[in-house]
PDB file of C-alpha atoms and ligand atoms in Angstrom:
ATOM      1  CA  MET A   1     -27.989  31.383 -28.007  1.00 86.00           C
ATOM      2  CA  LYS A   2     -31.141  32.234 -29.685  1.00 95.00           C
ATOM      3  CA  LYS A   3     -33.843  34.118 -27.742  1.00 98.00           C
ATOM      4  CA  ILE A   4     -37.200  33.644 -29.359  1.00 98.00           C
ATOM      5  CA  LEU A   5     -40.370  35.682 -29.097  1.00 98.00           C
ATOM      6  CA  VAL A   6     -43.721  33.998 -30.117  1.00 98.00           C
ATOM      7  CA  THR A   7     -46.691  36.202 -30.680  1.00 98.00           C
ATOM      8  CA  GLY A   8     -50.212  34.658 -30.787  1.00 96.00           C
ATOM      9  CA  ALA A   9     -48.530  31.978 -28.738  1.00 96.00           C
ATOM     10  CA  PHE A  10     -51.642  30.285 -27.597  1.00 94.00           C
ATOM     11  CA  GLY A  11     -53.549  29.897 -30.882  1.00 94.00           C
ATOM     12  CA  LEU A  12     -53.558  26.652 -33.036  1.00 95.00           C
ATOM     13  CA  VAL A  13     -50.021  27.016 -34.353  1.00 97.00           C
ATOM     14  CA  GLY A  14     -48.488  28.587 -31.173  1.00 97.00           C
ATOM     15  CA  SER A  15     -49.845  25.810 -28.860  1.00 96.00           C
ATOM     16  CA  ASP A  16     -47.659  23.275 -30.663  1.00 97.00           C
ATOM     17  CA  LEU A  17     -44.931  25.571 -31.791  1.00 98.00           C
ATOM     18  CA  VAL A  18     -44.054  26.925 -28.377  1.00 98.00           C
ATOM     19  CA  PRO A  19     -43.357  23.521 -26.858  1.00 97.00           C
ATOM     20  CA  ALA A  20     -41.332  22.457 -29.950  1.00 98.00           C
ATOM     21  CA  LEU A  21     -39.164  25.615 -29.493  1.00 98.00           C
ATOM     22  CA  GLN A  22     -38.826  25.097 -25.818  1.00 98.00           C
ATOM     23  CA  LYS A  23     -37.606  21.526 -26.521  1.00 98.00           C
ATOM     24  CA  LYS A  24     -35.117  22.822 -29.118  1.00 97.00           C
ATOM     25  CA  TYR A  25     -33.828  25.943 -27.396  1.00 97.00           C
ATOM     26  CA  GLY A  26     -34.740  25.635 -23.654  1.00 98.00           C
ATOM     27  CA  LYS A  27     -37.621  27.061 -21.719  1.00 97.00           C
ATOM     28  CA  ALA A  28     -35.573  29.970 -20.613  1.00 97.00           C
ATOM     29  CA  ASN A  29     -35.115  31.108 -24.292  1.00 98.00           C
ATOM     30  CA  VAL A  30     -38.650  31.132 -25.531  1.00 98.00           C
ATOM     31  CA  PHE A  31     -41.051  33.960 -24.636  1.00 98.00           C
ATOM     32  CA  ALA A  32     -44.679  33.428 -25.310  1.00 97.00           C
ATOM     33  CA  LEU A  33     -46.612  36.651 -25.990  1.00 96.00           C
ATOM     34  CA  GLY A  34     -50.314  36.377 -25.229  1.00 87.00           C
ATOM     35  CA  ASN A  35     -52.949  39.128 -25.361  1.00 78.00           C
ATOM     36  CA  LYS A  36     -56.242  37.689 -23.983  1.00 73.00           C
ATOM     37  CA  THR A  37     -56.224  33.897 -24.074  1.00 71.00           C
ATOM     38  CA  ILE A  38     -53.538  32.599 -21.701  1.00 77.00           C
ATOM     39  CA  PRO A  39     -54.157  28.961 -20.704  1.00 80.00           C
ATOM     40  CA  LYS A  40     -54.047  28.059 -17.037  1.00 81.00           C
ATOM     41  CA  GLY A  41     -50.862  26.152 -16.083  1.00 83.00           C
ATOM     42  CA  PHE A  42     -48.781  27.464 -19.013  1.00 91.00           C
ATOM     43  CA  ASP A  43     -45.260  26.206 -18.375  1.00 93.00           C
ATOM     44  CA  GLY A  44     -42.803  28.762 -19.694  1.00 96.00           C
ATOM     45  CA  GLN A  45     -41.839  32.445 -20.004  1.00 96.00           C
ATOM     46  CA  LEU A  46     -44.930  34.528 -20.430  1.00 95.00           C
ATOM     47  CA  VAL A  47     -44.968  38.026 -21.716  1.00 95.00           C
ATOM     48  CA  LYS A  48     -48.139  40.129 -22.167  1.00 91.00           C
ATOM     49  CA  GLY A  49     -48.702  42.662 -24.905  1.00 91.00           C
ATOM     50  CA  ASP A  50     -50.459  43.686 -27.953  1.00 94.00           C
ATOM     51  CA  VAL A  51     -48.746  43.422 -31.433  1.00 97.00           C
ATOM     52  CA  ARG A  52     -50.337  46.722 -32.463  1.00 97.00           C
ATOM     53  CA  ASP A  53     -48.370  48.616 -29.806  1.00 97.00           C
ATOM     54  CA  ILE A  54     -44.850  48.983 -31.239  1.00 98.00           C
ATOM     55  CA  SER A  55     -43.342  50.513 -28.027  1.00 97.00           C
ATOM     56  CA  SER A  56     -44.409  47.687 -25.806  1.00 95.00           C
ATOM     57  CA  LEU A  57     -43.149  45.227 -28.452  1.00 97.00           C
ATOM     58  CA  SER A  58     -39.837  47.096 -28.601  1.00 98.00           C
ATOM     59  CA  LYS A  59     -39.456  47.007 -24.797  1.00 97.00           C
ATOM     60  CA  ILE A  60     -39.976  43.203 -24.728  1.00 97.00           C
ATOM     61  CA  ILE A  61     -37.488  42.630 -27.580  1.00 98.00           C
ATOM     62  CA  LYS A  62     -34.832  44.841 -25.764  1.00 97.00           C
ATOM     63  CA  LYS A  63     -35.432  43.430 -22.308  1.00 97.00           C
ATOM     64  CA  HIS A  64     -35.179  39.817 -23.247  1.00 98.00           C
ATOM     65  CA  HIS A  65     -32.491  40.243 -25.992  1.00 98.00           C
ATOM     66  CA  ILE A  66     -34.775  38.649 -28.653  1.00 98.00           C
ATOM     67  CA  THR A  67     -32.973  37.417 -31.837  1.00 98.00           C
ATOM     68  CA  GLU A  68     -35.865  35.680 -33.601  1.00 98.00           C
ATOM     69  CA  VAL A  69     -39.700  36.270 -33.763  1.00 98.00           C
ATOM     70  CA  TYR A  70     -42.391  33.813 -34.796  1.00 98.00           C
ATOM     71  CA  HIS A  71     -45.152  36.354 -35.377  1.00 98.00           C
ATOM     72  CA  LEU A  72     -48.342  34.273 -35.421  1.00 98.00           C
ATOM     73  CA  ALA A  73     -50.945  36.795 -34.037  1.00 97.00           C
ATOM     74  CA  GLY A  74     -53.688  37.539 -36.394  1.00 97.00           C
ATOM     75  CA  LEU A  75     -57.359  37.015 -37.179  1.00 97.00           C
ATOM     76  CA  LEU A  76     -58.413  34.231 -39.551  1.00 98.00           C
ATOM     77  CA  SER A  77     -60.815  34.218 -42.611  1.00 98.00           C
ATOM     78  CA  VAL A  78     -64.303  33.959 -40.824  1.00 98.00           C
ATOM     79  CA  GLY A  79     -63.218  36.239 -37.881  1.00 98.00           C
ATOM     80  CA  GLY A  80     -61.920  38.708 -40.413  1.00 98.00           C
ATOM     81  CA  GLU A  81     -65.244  38.941 -42.309  1.00 98.00           C
ATOM     82  CA  LYS A  82     -66.995  39.683 -39.015  1.00 98.00           C
ATOM     83  CA  ASN A  83     -64.656  42.504 -38.281  1.00 97.00           C
ATOM     84  CA  PRO A  84     -62.666  43.743 -41.209  1.00 98.00           C
ATOM     85  CA  ASP A  85     -61.301  46.785 -39.453  1.00 98.00           C
ATOM     86  CA  ILE A  86     -59.826  44.777 -36.544  1.00 98.00           C
ATOM     87  CA  ALA A  87     -58.555  42.173 -39.100  1.00 98.00           C
ATOM     88  CA  TRP A  88     -56.652  44.882 -40.998  1.00 98.00           C
ATOM     89  CA  ASP A  89     -55.401  46.541 -37.821  1.00 98.00           C
ATOM     90  CA  VAL A  90     -54.040  43.355 -36.106  1.00 98.00           C
ATOM     91  CA  ASN A  91     -52.860  41.565 -39.283  1.00 98.00           C
ATOM     92  CA  MET A  92     -51.292  44.510 -41.080  1.00 98.00           C
ATOM     93  CA  ASN A  93     -50.136  46.946 -38.377  1.00 98.00           C
ATOM     94  CA  GLY A  94     -48.936  43.921 -36.140  1.00 98.00           C
ATOM     95  CA  LEU A  95     -46.807  42.619 -38.982  1.00 98.00           C
ATOM     96  CA  ARG A  96     -45.417  46.048 -39.903  1.00 98.00           C
ATOM     97  CA  ASN A  97     -44.400  46.679 -36.233  1.00 98.00           C
ATOM     98  CA  VAL A  98     -42.655  43.307 -36.152  1.00 98.00           C
ATOM     99  CA  LEU A  99     -40.781  44.043 -39.530  1.00 98.00           C
ATOM    100  CA  GLU A 100     -39.799  47.502 -38.281  1.00 98.00           C
ATOM    101  CA  LEU A 101     -38.351  46.130 -35.150  1.00 98.00           C
ATOM    102  CA  ALA A 102     -36.688  43.285 -37.122  1.00 98.00           C
ATOM    103  CA  ARG A 103     -34.903  45.890 -39.227  1.00 98.00           C
ATOM    104  CA  ASP A 104     -33.787  47.880 -36.151  1.00 98.00           C
ATOM    105  CA  TYR A 105     -32.751  44.921 -33.978  1.00 98.00           C
ATOM    106  CA  LYS A 106     -31.591  42.514 -36.756  1.00 98.00           C
ATOM    107  CA  LEU A 107     -34.122  39.837 -35.936  1.00 98.00           C
ATOM    108  CA  ARG A 108     -34.921  36.741 -38.113  1.00 98.00           C
ATOM    109  CA  VAL A 109     -38.768  36.590 -38.498  1.00 98.00           C
ATOM    110  CA  PHE A 110     -41.314  33.846 -39.366  1.00 99.00           C
ATOM    111  CA  TRP A 111     -44.762  35.009 -40.432  1.00 99.00           C
ATOM    112  CA  PRO A 112     -47.536  32.799 -41.644  1.00 98.00           C
ATOM    113  CA  SER A 113     -49.168  33.422 -44.883  1.00 98.00           C
ATOM    114  CA  SER A 114     -52.067  31.189 -45.950  1.00 98.00           C
ATOM    115  CA  ILE A 115     -53.815  29.562 -48.890  1.00 98.00           C
ATOM    116  CA  ALA A 116     -56.310  32.484 -48.339  1.00 98.00           C
ATOM    117  CA  ALA A 117     -53.772  34.598 -50.354  1.00 98.00           C
ATOM    118  CA  PHE A 118     -55.267  32.859 -53.390  1.00 98.00           C
ATOM    119  CA  GLY A 119     -58.772  33.641 -54.816  1.00 98.00           C
ATOM    120  CA  PRO A 120     -61.278  32.591 -57.318  1.00 98.00           C
ATOM    121  CA  THR A 121     -59.170  33.467 -60.340  1.00 98.00           C
ATOM    122  CA  THR A 122     -56.247  31.305 -59.133  1.00 98.00           C
ATOM    123  CA  PRO A 123     -55.829  27.959 -60.766  1.00 98.00           C
ATOM    124  CA  LYS A 124     -57.581  25.555 -58.371  1.00 98.00           C
ATOM    125  CA  LYS A 125     -55.601  22.295 -58.787  1.00 98.00           C
ATOM    126  CA  MET A 126     -51.924  21.974 -58.025  1.00 98.00           C
ATOM    127  CA  THR A 127     -51.769  25.786 -57.573  1.00 98.00           C
ATOM    128  CA  PRO A 128     -48.390  26.938 -58.623  1.00 98.00           C
ATOM    129  CA  GLN A 129     -45.971  28.944 -56.457  1.00 98.00           C
ATOM    130  CA  HIS A 130     -46.168  32.047 -58.715  1.00 98.00           C
ATOM    131  CA  THR A 131     -49.674  32.740 -59.746  1.00 98.00           C
ATOM    132  CA  VAL A 132     -52.736  35.013 -59.637  1.00 98.00           C
ATOM    133  CA  LEU A 133     -53.291  36.411 -56.107  1.00 98.00           C
ATOM    134  CA  GLU A 134     -56.781  38.108 -56.089  1.00 98.00           C
ATOM    135  CA  PRO A 135     -58.438  36.952 -52.777  1.00 98.00           C
ATOM    136  CA  THR A 136     -61.993  37.964 -51.900  1.00 98.00           C
ATOM    137  CA  THR A 137     -61.529  38.047 -48.051  1.00 98.00           C
ATOM    138  CA  ILE A 138     -60.076  40.808 -45.901  1.00 98.00           C
ATOM    139  CA  TYR A 139     -58.014  38.019 -44.361  1.00 98.00           C
ATOM    140  CA  GLY A 140     -56.593  37.088 -47.794  1.00 98.00           C
ATOM    141  CA  VAL A 141     -55.980  40.774 -48.612  1.00 98.00           C
ATOM    142  CA  THR A 142     -53.816  41.121 -45.613  1.00 98.00           C
ATOM    143  CA  LYS A 143     -51.994  37.847 -46.468  1.00 99.00           C
ATOM    144  CA  VAL A 144     -51.113  39.112 -49.969  1.00 99.00           C
ATOM    145  CA  ALA A 145     -50.166  42.554 -48.583  1.00 98.00           C
ATOM    146  CA  GLY A 146     -48.331  40.929 -45.849  1.00 99.00           C
ATOM    147  CA  GLU A 147     -46.269  38.711 -48.246  1.00 99.00           C
ATOM    148  CA  LEU A 148     -45.364  41.810 -50.353  1.00 98.00           C
ATOM    149  CA  LEU A 149     -44.432  43.711 -47.212  1.00 98.00           C
ATOM    150  CA  CYS A 150     -42.108  40.817 -46.098  1.00 98.00           C
ATOM    151  CA  GLN A 151     -40.450  40.763 -49.534  1.00 98.00           C
ATOM    152  CA  TYR A 152     -40.009  44.612 -49.378  1.00 98.00           C
ATOM    153  CA  TYR A 153     -38.320  44.464 -45.937  1.00 98.00           C
ATOM    154  CA  PHE A 154     -36.053  41.784 -47.344  1.00 98.00           C
ATOM    155  CA  THR A 155     -35.083  43.585 -50.484  1.00 98.00           C
ATOM    156  CA  ARG A 156     -35.018  47.084 -49.025  1.00 98.00           C
ATOM    157  CA  TRP A 157     -33.664  46.438 -45.575  1.00 98.00           C
ATOM    158  CA  GLY A 158     -32.221  42.875 -45.692  1.00 98.00           C
ATOM    159  CA  VAL A 159     -34.627  41.682 -43.002  1.00 98.00           C
ATOM    160  CA  ASP A 160     -34.411  37.815 -43.012  1.00 98.00           C
ATOM    161  CA  VAL A 161     -38.093  37.156 -42.953  1.00 98.00           C
ATOM    162  CA  ARG A 162     -39.442  33.845 -44.028  1.00 98.00           C
ATOM    163  CA  SER A 163     -43.095  32.690 -44.673  1.00 99.00           C
ATOM    164  CA  LEU A 164     -45.253  29.740 -45.639  1.00 99.00           C
ATOM    165  CA  ARG A 165     -48.675  29.676 -47.115  1.00 99.00           C
ATOM    166  CA  TYR A 166     -50.315  27.433 -44.478  1.00 99.00           C
ATOM    167  CA  PRO A 167     -53.250  25.233 -45.620  1.00 98.00           C
ATOM    168  CA  GLY A 168     -55.954  24.355 -43.232  1.00 98.00           C
ATOM    169  CA  LEU A 169     -54.129  23.242 -40.111  1.00 98.00           C
ATOM    170  CA  ILE A 170     -55.512  20.409 -37.926  1.00 98.00           C
ATOM    171  CA  GLY A 171     -54.390  20.033 -34.297  1.00 98.00           C
ATOM    172  CA  TYR A 172     -56.044  19.333 -30.841  1.00 97.00           C
ATOM    173  CA  LYS A 173     -54.060  21.299 -28.410  1.00 95.00           C
ATOM    174  CA  ALA A 174     -55.716  24.633 -28.877  1.00 93.00           C
ATOM    175  CA  PRO A 175     -59.545  25.056 -29.448  1.00 92.00           C
ATOM    176  CA  PRO A 176     -60.424  25.702 -33.177  1.00 94.00           C
ATOM    177  CA  GLY A 177     -59.989  29.324 -34.339  1.00 93.00           C
ATOM    178  CA  ASP A 178     -62.579  31.349 -36.387  1.00 97.00           C
ATOM    179  CA  GLY A 179     -61.561  30.108 -39.806  1.00 98.00           C
ATOM    180  CA  THR A 180     -63.032  28.085 -42.791  1.00 98.00           C
ATOM    181  CA  THR A 181     -60.847  24.956 -42.758  1.00 98.00           C
ATOM    182  CA  GLU A 182     -61.440  24.732 -39.051  1.00 98.00           C
ATOM    183  CA  TYR A 183     -64.551  22.435 -39.637  1.00 98.00           C
ATOM    184  CA  SER A 184     -61.798  19.657 -39.784  1.00 98.00           C
ATOM    185  CA  VAL A 185     -60.995  20.401 -36.129  1.00 98.00           C
ATOM    186  CA  HIS A 186     -64.655  21.003 -34.943  1.00 98.00           C
ATOM    187  CA  ILE A 187     -65.599  17.545 -36.320  1.00 98.00           C
ATOM    188  CA  PHE A 188     -63.453  15.741 -33.824  1.00 98.00           C
ATOM    189  CA  TYR A 189     -65.005  17.587 -30.946  1.00 98.00           C
ATOM    190  CA  GLY A 190     -68.457  16.655 -32.415  1.00 98.00           C
ATOM    191  CA  LEU A 191     -67.360  13.040 -32.668  1.00 98.00           C
ATOM    192  CA  LEU A 192     -66.141  12.688 -29.156  1.00 98.00           C
ATOM    193  CA  ARG A 193     -68.801  14.801 -27.412  1.00 98.00           C
ATOM    194  CA  GLU A 194     -71.974  13.752 -29.466  1.00 98.00           C
ATOM    195  CA  ASN A 195     -70.968  11.188 -31.997  1.00 98.00           C
ATOM    196  CA  LYS A 196     -72.242  13.605 -34.722  1.00 98.00           C
ATOM    197  CA  TYR A 197     -71.246  16.757 -36.480  1.00 98.00           C
ATOM    198  CA  ALA A 198     -73.082  19.127 -38.785  1.00 98.00           C
ATOM    199  CA  CYS A 199     -70.414  20.594 -41.098  1.00 98.00           C
ATOM    200  CA  PHE A 200     -70.661  24.271 -42.116  1.00 98.00           C
ATOM    201  CA  LEU A 201     -69.308  23.424 -45.640  1.00 98.00           C
ATOM    202  CA  LYS A 202     -70.707  21.236 -48.419  1.00 98.00           C
ATOM    203  CA  ALA A 203     -69.724  17.527 -48.583  1.00 98.00           C
ATOM    204  CA  ASP A 204     -67.523  18.073 -51.625  1.00 98.00           C
ATOM    205  CA  ALA A 205     -65.627  21.210 -50.538  1.00 98.00           C
ATOM    206  CA  ARG A 206     -62.096  19.985 -51.219  1.00 98.00           C
ATOM    207  CA  LEU A 207     -59.392  21.930 -49.460  1.00 99.00           C
ATOM    208  CA  PRO A 208     -55.529  21.703 -48.951  1.00 98.00           C
ATOM    209  CA  MET A 209     -54.952  20.533 -45.304  1.00 98.00           C
ATOM    210  CA  MET A 210     -52.081  19.455 -42.932  1.00 98.00           C
ATOM    211  CA  TYR A 211     -51.634  17.930 -39.525  1.00 98.00           C
ATOM    212  CA  ILE A 212     -50.067  20.276 -37.113  1.00 98.00           C
ATOM    213  CA  ASP A 213     -46.927  18.170 -36.548  1.00 98.00           C
ATOM    214  CA  ASP A 214     -46.137  18.537 -40.210  1.00 98.00           C
ATOM    215  CA  ALA A 215     -46.708  22.198 -40.082  1.00 98.00           C
ATOM    216  CA  ILE A 216     -44.339  22.689 -37.025  1.00 98.00           C
ATOM    217  CA  ARG A 217     -41.666  20.593 -38.620  1.00 98.00           C
ATOM    218  CA  GLY A 218     -41.843  22.460 -41.870  1.00 98.00           C
ATOM    219  CA  THR A 219     -41.876  25.863 -40.053  1.00 98.00           C
ATOM    220  CA  LEU A 220     -38.733  24.815 -37.985  1.00 98.00           C
ATOM    221  CA  ALA A 221     -37.004  23.572 -41.165  1.00 98.00           C
ATOM    222  CA  LEU A 222     -37.608  26.757 -43.087  1.00 98.00           C
ATOM    223  CA  MET A 223     -36.349  28.823 -40.112  1.00 98.00           C
ATOM    224  CA  ALA A 224     -33.183  26.614 -39.897  1.00 98.00           C
ATOM    225  CA  ALA A 225     -32.374  26.566 -43.589  1.00 98.00           C
ATOM    226  CA  PRO A 226     -29.322  28.726 -44.678  1.00 98.00           C
ATOM    227  CA  ALA A 227     -30.405  32.052 -46.034  1.00 97.00           C
ATOM    228  CA  LYS A 228     -28.897  31.429 -49.443  1.00 97.00           C
ATOM    229  CA  LYS A 229     -31.366  28.531 -50.000  1.00 98.00           C
ATOM    230  CA  ILE A 230     -34.414  30.771 -49.469  1.00 98.00           C
ATOM    231  CA  THR A 231     -35.357  31.844 -53.038  1.00 98.00           C
ATOM    232  CA  VAL A 232     -38.998  32.907 -52.097  1.00 98.00           C
ATOM    233  CA  ARG A 233     -39.292  35.952 -49.905  1.00 98.00           C
ATOM    234  CA  THR A 234     -42.952  36.426 -50.233  1.00 98.00           C
ATOM    235  CA  ALA A 235     -44.209  32.976 -48.941  1.00 99.00           C
ATOM    236  CA  TYR A 236     -43.684  29.394 -49.952  1.00 99.00           C
ATOM    237  CA  ASN A 237     -46.441  27.090 -51.182  1.00 98.00           C
ATOM    238  CA  PHE A 238     -46.692  24.398 -48.518  1.00 98.00           C
ATOM    239  CA  ALA A 239     -48.671  21.273 -48.854  1.00 98.00           C
ATOM    240  CA  ALA A 240     -49.513  17.870 -47.357  1.00 98.00           C
ATOM    241  CA  ILE A 241     -52.880  16.374 -47.995  1.00 98.00           C
ATOM    242  CA  ASN A 242     -56.296  17.570 -49.381  1.00 98.00           C
ATOM    243  CA  PHE A 243     -59.716  16.137 -48.692  1.00 98.00           C
ATOM    244  CA  THR A 244     -63.391  17.010 -48.599  1.00 98.00           C
ATOM    245  CA  PRO A 245     -65.679  16.975 -45.498  1.00 98.00           C
ATOM    246  CA  LYS A 246     -67.242  13.780 -46.896  1.00 98.00           C
ATOM    247  CA  GLU A 247     -63.862  12.073 -47.107  1.00 98.00           C
ATOM    248  CA  LEU A 248     -63.021  13.020 -43.635  1.00 98.00           C
ATOM    249  CA  VAL A 249     -66.363  11.722 -42.363  1.00 98.00           C
ATOM    250  CA  THR A 250     -65.731   8.380 -44.172  1.00 98.00           C
ATOM    251  CA  GLU A 251     -62.321   8.078 -42.595  1.00 98.00           C
ATOM    252  CA  ILE A 252     -63.685   8.828 -39.123  1.00 98.00           C
ATOM    253  CA  LYS A 253     -66.521   6.226 -39.690  1.00 98.00           C
ATOM    254  CA  LYS A 254     -63.718   3.575 -40.293  1.00 98.00           C
ATOM    255  CA  LEU A 255     -62.879   3.954 -36.594  1.00 98.00           C
ATOM    256  CA  TYR A 256     -66.382   5.008 -35.273  1.00 98.00           C
ATOM    257  CA  PRO A 257     -68.919   3.334 -37.581  1.00 98.00           C
ATOM    258  CA  THR A 258     -71.895   4.997 -35.826  1.00 98.00           C
ATOM    259  CA  PHE A 259     -70.594   8.463 -36.200  1.00 98.00           C
ATOM    260  CA  VAL A 260     -72.973  10.800 -38.009  1.00 98.00           C
ATOM    261  CA  GLY A 261     -71.750  13.550 -40.338  1.00 98.00           C
ATOM    262  CA  THR A 262     -74.233  15.944 -41.897  1.00 98.00           C
ATOM    263  CA  TYR A 263     -73.846  19.041 -43.986  1.00 98.00           C
ATOM    264  CA  GLU A 264     -75.469  22.465 -43.302  1.00 98.00           C
ATOM    265  CA  PRO A 265     -73.421  24.873 -45.385  1.00 98.00           C
ATOM    266  CA  ASN A 266     -72.994  28.426 -44.142  1.00 98.00           C
ATOM    267  CA  PRO A 267     -73.048  30.689 -47.163  1.00 98.00           C
ATOM    268  CA  VAL A 268     -70.247  32.919 -46.123  1.00 98.00           C
ATOM    269  CA  LYS A 269     -67.935  29.969 -45.143  1.00 98.00           C
ATOM    270  CA  GLN A 270     -68.791  28.059 -48.237  1.00 98.00           C
ATOM    271  CA  ARG A 271     -68.132  31.011 -50.522  1.00 98.00           C
ATOM    272  CA  ILE A 272     -64.695  31.409 -48.879  1.00 98.00           C
ATOM    273  CA  ALA A 273     -63.938  27.711 -49.271  1.00 98.00           C
ATOM    274  CA  GLU A 274     -64.912  27.888 -52.983  1.00 98.00           C
ATOM    275  CA  SER A 275     -62.670  30.822 -53.507  1.00 98.00           C
ATOM    276  CA  TRP A 276     -59.618  28.823 -52.419  1.00 98.00           C
ATOM    277  CA  PRO A 277     -57.519  26.135 -54.191  1.00 98.00           C
ATOM    278  CA  GLN A 278     -58.187  22.459 -53.835  1.00 98.00           C
ATOM    279  CA  SER A 279     -54.550  21.241 -53.940  1.00 98.00           C
ATOM    280  CA  ILE A 280     -51.122  23.051 -53.886  1.00 98.00           C
ATOM    281  CA  ASP A 281     -47.981  22.553 -55.731  1.00 98.00           C
ATOM    282  CA  ASP A 282     -45.139  22.905 -53.107  1.00 98.00           C
ATOM    283  CA  THR A 283     -42.226  21.819 -55.523  1.00 98.00           C
ATOM    284  CA  VAL A 284     -40.178  25.028 -54.673  1.00 98.00           C
ATOM    285  CA  ALA A 285     -40.327  24.442 -50.947  1.00 98.00           C
ATOM    286  CA  ARG A 286     -39.303  20.753 -51.501  1.00 98.00           C
ATOM    287  CA  ARG A 287     -36.392  21.951 -53.734  1.00 98.00           C
ATOM    288  CA  ASP A 288     -35.086  24.835 -51.602  1.00 98.00           C
ATOM    289  CA  TRP A 289     -35.100  23.493 -48.144  1.00 98.00           C
ATOM    290  CA  GLY A 290     -36.108  19.833 -48.312  1.00 98.00           C
ATOM    291  CA  TRP A 291     -39.986  19.939 -47.438  1.00 98.00           C
ATOM    292  CA  LYS A 292     -41.705  16.627 -47.273  1.00 98.00           C
ATOM    293  CA  PRO A 293     -44.913  15.903 -45.299  1.00 98.00           C
ATOM    294  CA  ALA A 294     -45.334  12.711 -43.162  1.00 98.00           C
ATOM    295  CA  PHE A 295     -48.998  12.724 -42.236  1.00 98.00           C
ATOM    296  CA  GLU A 296     -51.707  11.206 -44.602  1.00 98.00           C
ATOM    297  CA  LEU A 297     -55.426  11.302 -43.768  1.00 98.00           C
ATOM    298  CA  PRO A 298     -55.714   7.983 -42.031  1.00 98.00           C
ATOM    299  CA  LYS A 299     -52.746   8.664 -39.716  1.00 98.00           C
ATOM    300  CA  MET A 300     -53.902  12.291 -39.055  1.00 98.00           C
ATOM    301  CA  THR A 301     -57.403  11.145 -38.131  1.00 98.00           C
ATOM    302  CA  GLU A 302     -56.089   8.415 -35.678  1.00 98.00           C
ATOM    303  CA  VAL A 303     -53.670  10.838 -33.953  1.00 98.00           C
ATOM    304  CA  MET A 304     -56.260  13.675 -33.713  1.00 98.00           C
ATOM    305  CA  ILE A 305     -58.790  11.254 -31.972  1.00 98.00           C
ATOM    306  CA  LYS A 306     -56.153   9.869 -29.639  1.00 98.00           C
ATOM    307  CA  GLY A 307     -54.867  13.375 -28.759  1.00 98.00           C
ATOM    308  CA  LEU A 308     -58.254  14.890 -28.298  1.00 98.00           C
ATOM    309  CA  LYS A 309     -59.591  12.114 -26.141  1.00 98.00           C
ATOM    310  CA  LYS A 310     -56.658  12.621 -23.822  1.00 97.00           C
ATOM    311  CA  LYS A 311     -57.151  16.310 -23.700  1.00 95.00           C
ATOM    312  CA  LEU A 312     -60.886  15.978 -22.956  1.00 96.00           C
ATOM    313  CA  SER A 313     -60.302  13.112 -20.595  1.00 94.00           C
ATOM    314  CA  ILE A 314     -62.707  10.833 -22.536  1.00 89.00           C
TER     315      ILE A 314
HETATM  316  C1  AKB B   1     -58.804  29.773 -42.254  1.00 51.91           C
HETATM  317  O1  AKB B   1     -59.568  28.848 -42.733  1.00 51.91           O
HETATM  318  O2  AKB B   1     -59.082  31.013 -42.169  1.00 51.91           O
HETATM  319  C2  AKB B   1     -57.417  29.403 -41.952  1.00 51.91           C
HETATM  320  C3  AKB B   1     -56.458  29.498 -43.172  1.00 51.91           C
HETATM  321  C4  AKB B   1     -56.677  28.504 -44.193  1.00 51.91           C
HETATM  322  O3  AKB B   1     -55.631  30.310 -43.260  1.00 51.91           O
HETATM  323  N1  AKB B   1     -57.400  28.148 -41.398  1.00 51.91           N
END
């Protein structure tokens, strides 16, 4: 039986991934590693630690006979610009520690890359799998370096590490993180709390996005695929939908006609958004391990509102 460790277990991805893994493999076999933000009433196996500390990670892996790691802990784009040193330390040293332990203990690893690996010199529309990677954020730099490190550990040491370039992910279980695409989560809190939201990006800032259920399904499918099917050992392009803040506001207004969406672009966040692609070509993921998204913008909007209303008891 697999024994799974999830780092960053209580962030946007972890909050949905941990229950999905618990359902698939049993609560006894999934260990959620949290550092600071551990929600009250978490139902599962909790371990405490910091991914920057290789000896505590090693003890956890040995003690619980871990066979697979979903290494999600890391800073996002906006958080990274506020503190580049911490972003480098957590994102790079955390990943390197996990890969070192994966080599020693023969672990399979999932690590998320991001559309942040791309930059202003990357083709913006239907960005291909293999293309220019010249990001302008420290977060993006850690994603490119991380992708290459994963590929290095695979080719040099045979570590079975797999990765996806996540687009902006939208979910309601965890509070939104300190990222650029996160306006698409904040907007639903604004809707339900005040019936208005001032977006920190321009109305026409088109970005690749995905509902969290699609992201979790894709992540589990990638990890379950036979190793011989995995032809990309940096990170797969991974796509579902793309929209602008204005298009999201329009979609929300179909359900809540009095909702007011305004635009107050923040220069740092807008610059980051402008440096990223608008749409992604995920042909290689579709071909290699059968990726296919299920959520379009209208369905995502409906499900987000329903889920968040329940969470906020509205
Ligand atoms: C961010 O905006 O920083 C993240 C990402 C696209 O990786 N959501």
